[in-house]
Short mmCIF file of C-alpha atoms in Angstrom, two decimals:
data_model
loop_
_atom_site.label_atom_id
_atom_site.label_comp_id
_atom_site.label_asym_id
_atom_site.label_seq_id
_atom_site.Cartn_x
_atom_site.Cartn_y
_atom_site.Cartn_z
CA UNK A 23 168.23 154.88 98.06
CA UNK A 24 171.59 156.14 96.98
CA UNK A 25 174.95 155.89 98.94
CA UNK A 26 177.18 158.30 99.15
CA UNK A 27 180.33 160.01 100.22
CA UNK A 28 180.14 160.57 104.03
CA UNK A 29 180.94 164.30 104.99
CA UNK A 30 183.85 163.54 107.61
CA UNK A 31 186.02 165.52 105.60
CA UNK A 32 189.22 163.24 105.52
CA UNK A 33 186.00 160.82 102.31
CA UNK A 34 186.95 157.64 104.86
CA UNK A 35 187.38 155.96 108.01
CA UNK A 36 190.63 155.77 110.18
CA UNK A 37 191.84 152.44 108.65
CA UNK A 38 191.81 153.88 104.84
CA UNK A 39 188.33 152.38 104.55
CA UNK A 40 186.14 154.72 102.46
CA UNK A 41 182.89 155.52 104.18
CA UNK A 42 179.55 155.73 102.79
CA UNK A 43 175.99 156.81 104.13
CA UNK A 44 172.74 155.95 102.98
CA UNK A 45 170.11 159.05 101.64
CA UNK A 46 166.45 158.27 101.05
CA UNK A 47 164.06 160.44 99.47
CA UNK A 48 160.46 160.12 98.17
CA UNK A 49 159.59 160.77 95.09
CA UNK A 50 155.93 160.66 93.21
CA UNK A 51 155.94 159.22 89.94
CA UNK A 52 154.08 161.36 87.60
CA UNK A 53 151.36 158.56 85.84
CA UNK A 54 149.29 156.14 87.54
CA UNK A 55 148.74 152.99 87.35
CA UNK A 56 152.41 152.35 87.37
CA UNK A 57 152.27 149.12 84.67
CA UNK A 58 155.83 147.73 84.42
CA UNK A 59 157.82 151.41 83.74
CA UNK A 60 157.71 154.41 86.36
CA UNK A 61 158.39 157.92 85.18
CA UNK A 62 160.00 160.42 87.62
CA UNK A 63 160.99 163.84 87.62
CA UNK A 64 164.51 164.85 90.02
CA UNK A 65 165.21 168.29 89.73
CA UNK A 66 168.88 168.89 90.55
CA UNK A 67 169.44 171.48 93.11
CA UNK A 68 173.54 171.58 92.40
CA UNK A 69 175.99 169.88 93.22
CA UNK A 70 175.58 169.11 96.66
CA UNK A 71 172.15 167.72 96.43
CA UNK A 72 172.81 164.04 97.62
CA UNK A 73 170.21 162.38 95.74
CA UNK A 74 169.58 164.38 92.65
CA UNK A 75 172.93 164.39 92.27
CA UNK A 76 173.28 160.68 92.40
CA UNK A 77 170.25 159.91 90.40
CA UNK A 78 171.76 162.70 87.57
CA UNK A 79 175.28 160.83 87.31
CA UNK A 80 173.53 157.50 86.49
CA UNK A 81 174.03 155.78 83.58
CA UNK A 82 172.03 153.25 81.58
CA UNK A 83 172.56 150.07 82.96
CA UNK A 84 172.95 151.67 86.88
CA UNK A 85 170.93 150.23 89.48
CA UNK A 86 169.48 151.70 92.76
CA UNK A 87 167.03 150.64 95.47
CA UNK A 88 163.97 151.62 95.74
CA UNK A 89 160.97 150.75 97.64
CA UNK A 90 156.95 151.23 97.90
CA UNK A 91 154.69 152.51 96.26
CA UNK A 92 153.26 154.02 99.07
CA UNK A 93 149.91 156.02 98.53
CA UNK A 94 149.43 158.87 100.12
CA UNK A 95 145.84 159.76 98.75
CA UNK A 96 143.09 158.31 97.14
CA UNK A 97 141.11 160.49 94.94
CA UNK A 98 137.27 160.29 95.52
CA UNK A 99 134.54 158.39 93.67
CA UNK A 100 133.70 159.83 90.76
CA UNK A 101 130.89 162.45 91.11
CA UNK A 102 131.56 163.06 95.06
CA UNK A 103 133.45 166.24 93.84
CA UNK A 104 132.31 168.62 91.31
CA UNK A 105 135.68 170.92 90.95
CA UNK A 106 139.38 170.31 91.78
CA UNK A 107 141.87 172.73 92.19
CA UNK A 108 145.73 172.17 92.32
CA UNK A 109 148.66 174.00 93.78
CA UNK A 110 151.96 173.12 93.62
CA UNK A 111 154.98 175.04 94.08
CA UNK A 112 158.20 173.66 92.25
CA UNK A 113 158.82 170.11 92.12
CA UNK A 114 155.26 169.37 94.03
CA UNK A 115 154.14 169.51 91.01
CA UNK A 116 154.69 165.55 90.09
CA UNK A 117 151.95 164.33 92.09
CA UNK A 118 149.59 167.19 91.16
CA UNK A 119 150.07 165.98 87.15
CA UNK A 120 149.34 162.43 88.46
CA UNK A 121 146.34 163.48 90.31
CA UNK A 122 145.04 165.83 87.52
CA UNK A 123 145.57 163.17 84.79
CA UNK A 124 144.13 160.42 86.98
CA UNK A 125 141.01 162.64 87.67
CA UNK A 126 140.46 163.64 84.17
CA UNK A 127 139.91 160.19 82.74
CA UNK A 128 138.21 158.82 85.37
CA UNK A 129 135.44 161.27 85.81
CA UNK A 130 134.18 162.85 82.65
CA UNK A 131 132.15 165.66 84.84
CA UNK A 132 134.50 167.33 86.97
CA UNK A 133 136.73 170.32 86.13
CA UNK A 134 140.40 170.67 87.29
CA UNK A 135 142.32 173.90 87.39
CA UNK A 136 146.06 173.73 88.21
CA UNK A 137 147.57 176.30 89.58
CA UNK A 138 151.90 176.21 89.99
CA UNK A 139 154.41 178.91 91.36
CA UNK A 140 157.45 179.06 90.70
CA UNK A 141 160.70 181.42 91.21
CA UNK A 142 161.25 182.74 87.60
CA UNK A 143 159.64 181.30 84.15
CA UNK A 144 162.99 178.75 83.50
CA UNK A 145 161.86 177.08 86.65
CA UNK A 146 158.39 176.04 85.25
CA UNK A 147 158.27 172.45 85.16
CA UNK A 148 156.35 169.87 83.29
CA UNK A 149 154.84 172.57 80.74
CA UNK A 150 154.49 169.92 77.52
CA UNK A 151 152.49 167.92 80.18
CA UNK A 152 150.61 170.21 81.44
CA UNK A 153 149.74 171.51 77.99
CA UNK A 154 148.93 168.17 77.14
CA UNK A 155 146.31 167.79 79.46
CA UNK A 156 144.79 170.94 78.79
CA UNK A 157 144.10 170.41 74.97
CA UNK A 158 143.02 166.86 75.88
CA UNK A 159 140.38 167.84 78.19
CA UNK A 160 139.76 171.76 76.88
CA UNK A 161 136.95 173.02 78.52
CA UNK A 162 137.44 170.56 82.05
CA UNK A 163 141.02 171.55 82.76
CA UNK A 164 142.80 175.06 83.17
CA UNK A 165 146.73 175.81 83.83
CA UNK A 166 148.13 178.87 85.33
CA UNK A 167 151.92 179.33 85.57
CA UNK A 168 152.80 182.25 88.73
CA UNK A 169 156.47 183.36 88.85
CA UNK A 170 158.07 185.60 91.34
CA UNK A 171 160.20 186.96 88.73
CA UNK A 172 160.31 186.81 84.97
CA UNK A 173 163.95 187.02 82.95
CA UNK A 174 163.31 188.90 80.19
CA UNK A 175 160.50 191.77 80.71
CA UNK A 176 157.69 192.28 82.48
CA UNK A 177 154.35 190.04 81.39
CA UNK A 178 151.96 192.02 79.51
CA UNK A 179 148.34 189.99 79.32
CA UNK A 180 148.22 192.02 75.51
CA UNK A 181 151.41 190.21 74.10
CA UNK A 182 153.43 186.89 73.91
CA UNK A 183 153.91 186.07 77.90
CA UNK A 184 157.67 185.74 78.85
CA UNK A 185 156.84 181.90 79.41
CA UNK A 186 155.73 181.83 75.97
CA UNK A 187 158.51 183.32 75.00
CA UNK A 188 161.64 182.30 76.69
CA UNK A 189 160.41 178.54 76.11
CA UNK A 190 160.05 179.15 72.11
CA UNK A 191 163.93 180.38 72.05
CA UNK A 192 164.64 177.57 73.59
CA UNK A 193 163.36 175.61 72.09
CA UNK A 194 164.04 177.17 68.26
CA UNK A 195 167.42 176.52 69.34
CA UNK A 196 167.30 173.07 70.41
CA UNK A 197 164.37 171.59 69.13
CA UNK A 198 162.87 173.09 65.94
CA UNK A 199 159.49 170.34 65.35
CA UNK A 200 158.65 170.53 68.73
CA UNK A 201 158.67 175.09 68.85
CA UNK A 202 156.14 174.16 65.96
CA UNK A 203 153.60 172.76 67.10
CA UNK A 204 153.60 174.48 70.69
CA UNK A 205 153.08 177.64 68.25
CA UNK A 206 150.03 175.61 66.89
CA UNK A 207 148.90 174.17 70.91
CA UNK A 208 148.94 178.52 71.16
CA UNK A 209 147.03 178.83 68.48
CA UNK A 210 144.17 176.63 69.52
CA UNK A 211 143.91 177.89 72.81
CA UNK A 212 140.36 179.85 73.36
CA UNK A 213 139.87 182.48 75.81
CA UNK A 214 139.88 180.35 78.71
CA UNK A 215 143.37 180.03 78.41
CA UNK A 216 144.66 183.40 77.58
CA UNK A 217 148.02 184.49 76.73
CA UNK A 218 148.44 186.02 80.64
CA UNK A 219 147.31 182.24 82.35
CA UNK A 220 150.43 181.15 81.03
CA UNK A 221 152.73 183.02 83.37
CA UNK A 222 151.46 185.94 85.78
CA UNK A 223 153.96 188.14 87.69
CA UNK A 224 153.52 187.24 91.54
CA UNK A 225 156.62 188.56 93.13
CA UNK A 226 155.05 187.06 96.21
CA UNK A 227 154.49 184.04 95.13
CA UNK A 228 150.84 182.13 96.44
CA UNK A 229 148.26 185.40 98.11
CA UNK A 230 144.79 185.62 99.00
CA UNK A 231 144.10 188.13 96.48
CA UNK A 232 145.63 185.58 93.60
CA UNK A 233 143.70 182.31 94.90
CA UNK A 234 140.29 184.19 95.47
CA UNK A 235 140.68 184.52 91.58
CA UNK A 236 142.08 181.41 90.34
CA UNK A 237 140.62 179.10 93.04
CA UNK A 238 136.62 177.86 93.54
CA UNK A 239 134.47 179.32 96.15
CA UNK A 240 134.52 176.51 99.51
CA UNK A 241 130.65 176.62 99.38
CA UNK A 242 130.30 176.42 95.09
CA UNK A 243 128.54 173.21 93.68
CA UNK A 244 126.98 172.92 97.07
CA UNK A 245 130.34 172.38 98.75
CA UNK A 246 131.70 169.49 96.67
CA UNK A 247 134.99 171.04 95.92
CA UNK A 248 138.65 170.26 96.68
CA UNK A 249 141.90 171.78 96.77
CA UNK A 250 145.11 170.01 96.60
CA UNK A 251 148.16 171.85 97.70
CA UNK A 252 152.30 170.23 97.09
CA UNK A 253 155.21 172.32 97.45
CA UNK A 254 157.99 172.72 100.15
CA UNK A 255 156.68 172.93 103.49
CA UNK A 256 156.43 176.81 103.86
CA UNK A 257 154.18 177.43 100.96
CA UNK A 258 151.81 174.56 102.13
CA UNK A 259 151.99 176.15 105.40
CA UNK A 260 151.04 179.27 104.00
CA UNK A 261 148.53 177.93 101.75
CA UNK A 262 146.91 175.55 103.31
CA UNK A 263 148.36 175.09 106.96
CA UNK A 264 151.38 173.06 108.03
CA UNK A 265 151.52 168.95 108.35
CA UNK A 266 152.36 168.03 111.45
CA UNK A 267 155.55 166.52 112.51
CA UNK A 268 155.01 162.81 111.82
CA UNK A 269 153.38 164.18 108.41
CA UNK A 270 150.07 163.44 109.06
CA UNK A 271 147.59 166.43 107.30
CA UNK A 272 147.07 168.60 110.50
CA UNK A 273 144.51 171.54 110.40
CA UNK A 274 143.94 173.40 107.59
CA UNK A 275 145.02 176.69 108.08
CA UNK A 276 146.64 179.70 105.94
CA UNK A 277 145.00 181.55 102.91
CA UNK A 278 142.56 178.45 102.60
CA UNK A 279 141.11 178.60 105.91
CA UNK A 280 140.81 182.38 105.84
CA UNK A 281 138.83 181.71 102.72
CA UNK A 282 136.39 179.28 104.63
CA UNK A 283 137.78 175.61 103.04
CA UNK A 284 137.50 172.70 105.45
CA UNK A 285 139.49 169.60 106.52
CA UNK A 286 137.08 167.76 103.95
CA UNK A 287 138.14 169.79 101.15
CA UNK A 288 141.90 170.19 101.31
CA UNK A 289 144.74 167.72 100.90
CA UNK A 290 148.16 168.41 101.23
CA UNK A 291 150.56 166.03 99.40
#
């Protein structure tokens, strides 16, 4: 909970008092169990975000209020689901790294695949992490990046992918020990995780065509598989269906129910 600067144009009331409102948003933090330090990613949208914003200006030694946690889901026992799959679309991807870690080292038989979309390959968030959890459990988890558009060429599945790419010069330039070793994490990587699945050209962002390839079959492993969708509410509509008004999960709808994926199977953070 931040307060800030009411918009009433003259920044206070009529006796010279300044006035202030109060902005609340939710935000997932990206490990669980919390232990005594919580982790969150706040992705400024410029200046006239209210929170990110706020939470950007801080300092060390600032304080704010904050309240919960409040879960929203809890993953299922161990076994009850053979193969996960995760969407996210921009920042929805927080949760989906919680749930994909969480899921990982609880249950040593189930494979994840991750699946984000973003608007252009600078807007990929979370890569070392995801990266991380894809050496770390090689061979149970898979990560595809999906821009809309890509800044420096097209993506070529034969060459260095424009992710690959444009986060190695940045990195060169900023940070010379870590571009060294995500050239050796590249290195490693089998065929699995092919130069493409690191960023694929999808000017139109989440399709049927694209999940029927990255995502599982509703009726493989005899049905015990689930899809996880986070993102801003018209890509989850899209994907998966809207939530309803009071944010309750709704019916599943969208690309997911065309492909035959039940309320049983899909989540939406």
């Amino acid at each position: 909970r931040a307060e800030v600067p009411a918009a009433d144009g003259g920044g206070g009331g009529g006796d010279g008092t300044k006035t202030t409102k109060r902005v609340v948003r939710p935000y997932n933090p990206l490990t669980a169990p919390l232990g005594d330090e919580v982790t969150l990613l706040v992705k400024r949208y410029g200046d006239d975000a209210k929170m990110g914003t706020v939470l950007h200006s801080l300092r060390v030694g600032d304080r704010i209020d904050v309240k919960g946690p409040n879960r929203q889901w809890t993953s299922p026992d161990p076994g009850t689901v053979r193969r996960y799959a995760m969407i996210a679309g921009g920042t929805g991807i927080t949760p989906i790294v919680q749930a994909a870690a969480g899921i990982a080292e609880s249950d040593p038989n189930a494979r994840i695949s991750v699946v984000t979309f973003n608007e252009s390959t600078e807007d990929v968030l979370l890569p070392w992490e995801l990266m991380g959890l894809y050496l770390k459990y090689r061979g149970r988890v898979t990560v595809r990046h999906f821009v809309k558009s890509a800044s420096t060429g097209t993506v070529r599945a034969s060459s260095l992918s424009v992710w690959e790419s444009s986060m190695l010069d940045a990195l060169e330039e900023s940070d010379v020990k870590k571009a060294t070793e995500f050239r050796r994490a590249l290195a490693l990587m089998p065929g699995a995780f092919e130069k493409r699945s690191l960023s694929i050209l999808a000017p139109e962002g989440p399709t049927r065509d694209i999940l029927r390839e990255v995502l599982p079959k509703p009726t493989d492993h005899d049905g015990k598989v689930m899809v996880c969708v986070c993102g801003r509410p018209g890509m989850t509509a899209k994907v998966a269906g809207p939530k309803t008004k009071d944010y309750k999960q709704g019916e599943v709808g969208g690309i997911l129910k065309e492909m035959g994926f039940t309320e049983s199977q899909v989540w939406k953070f």
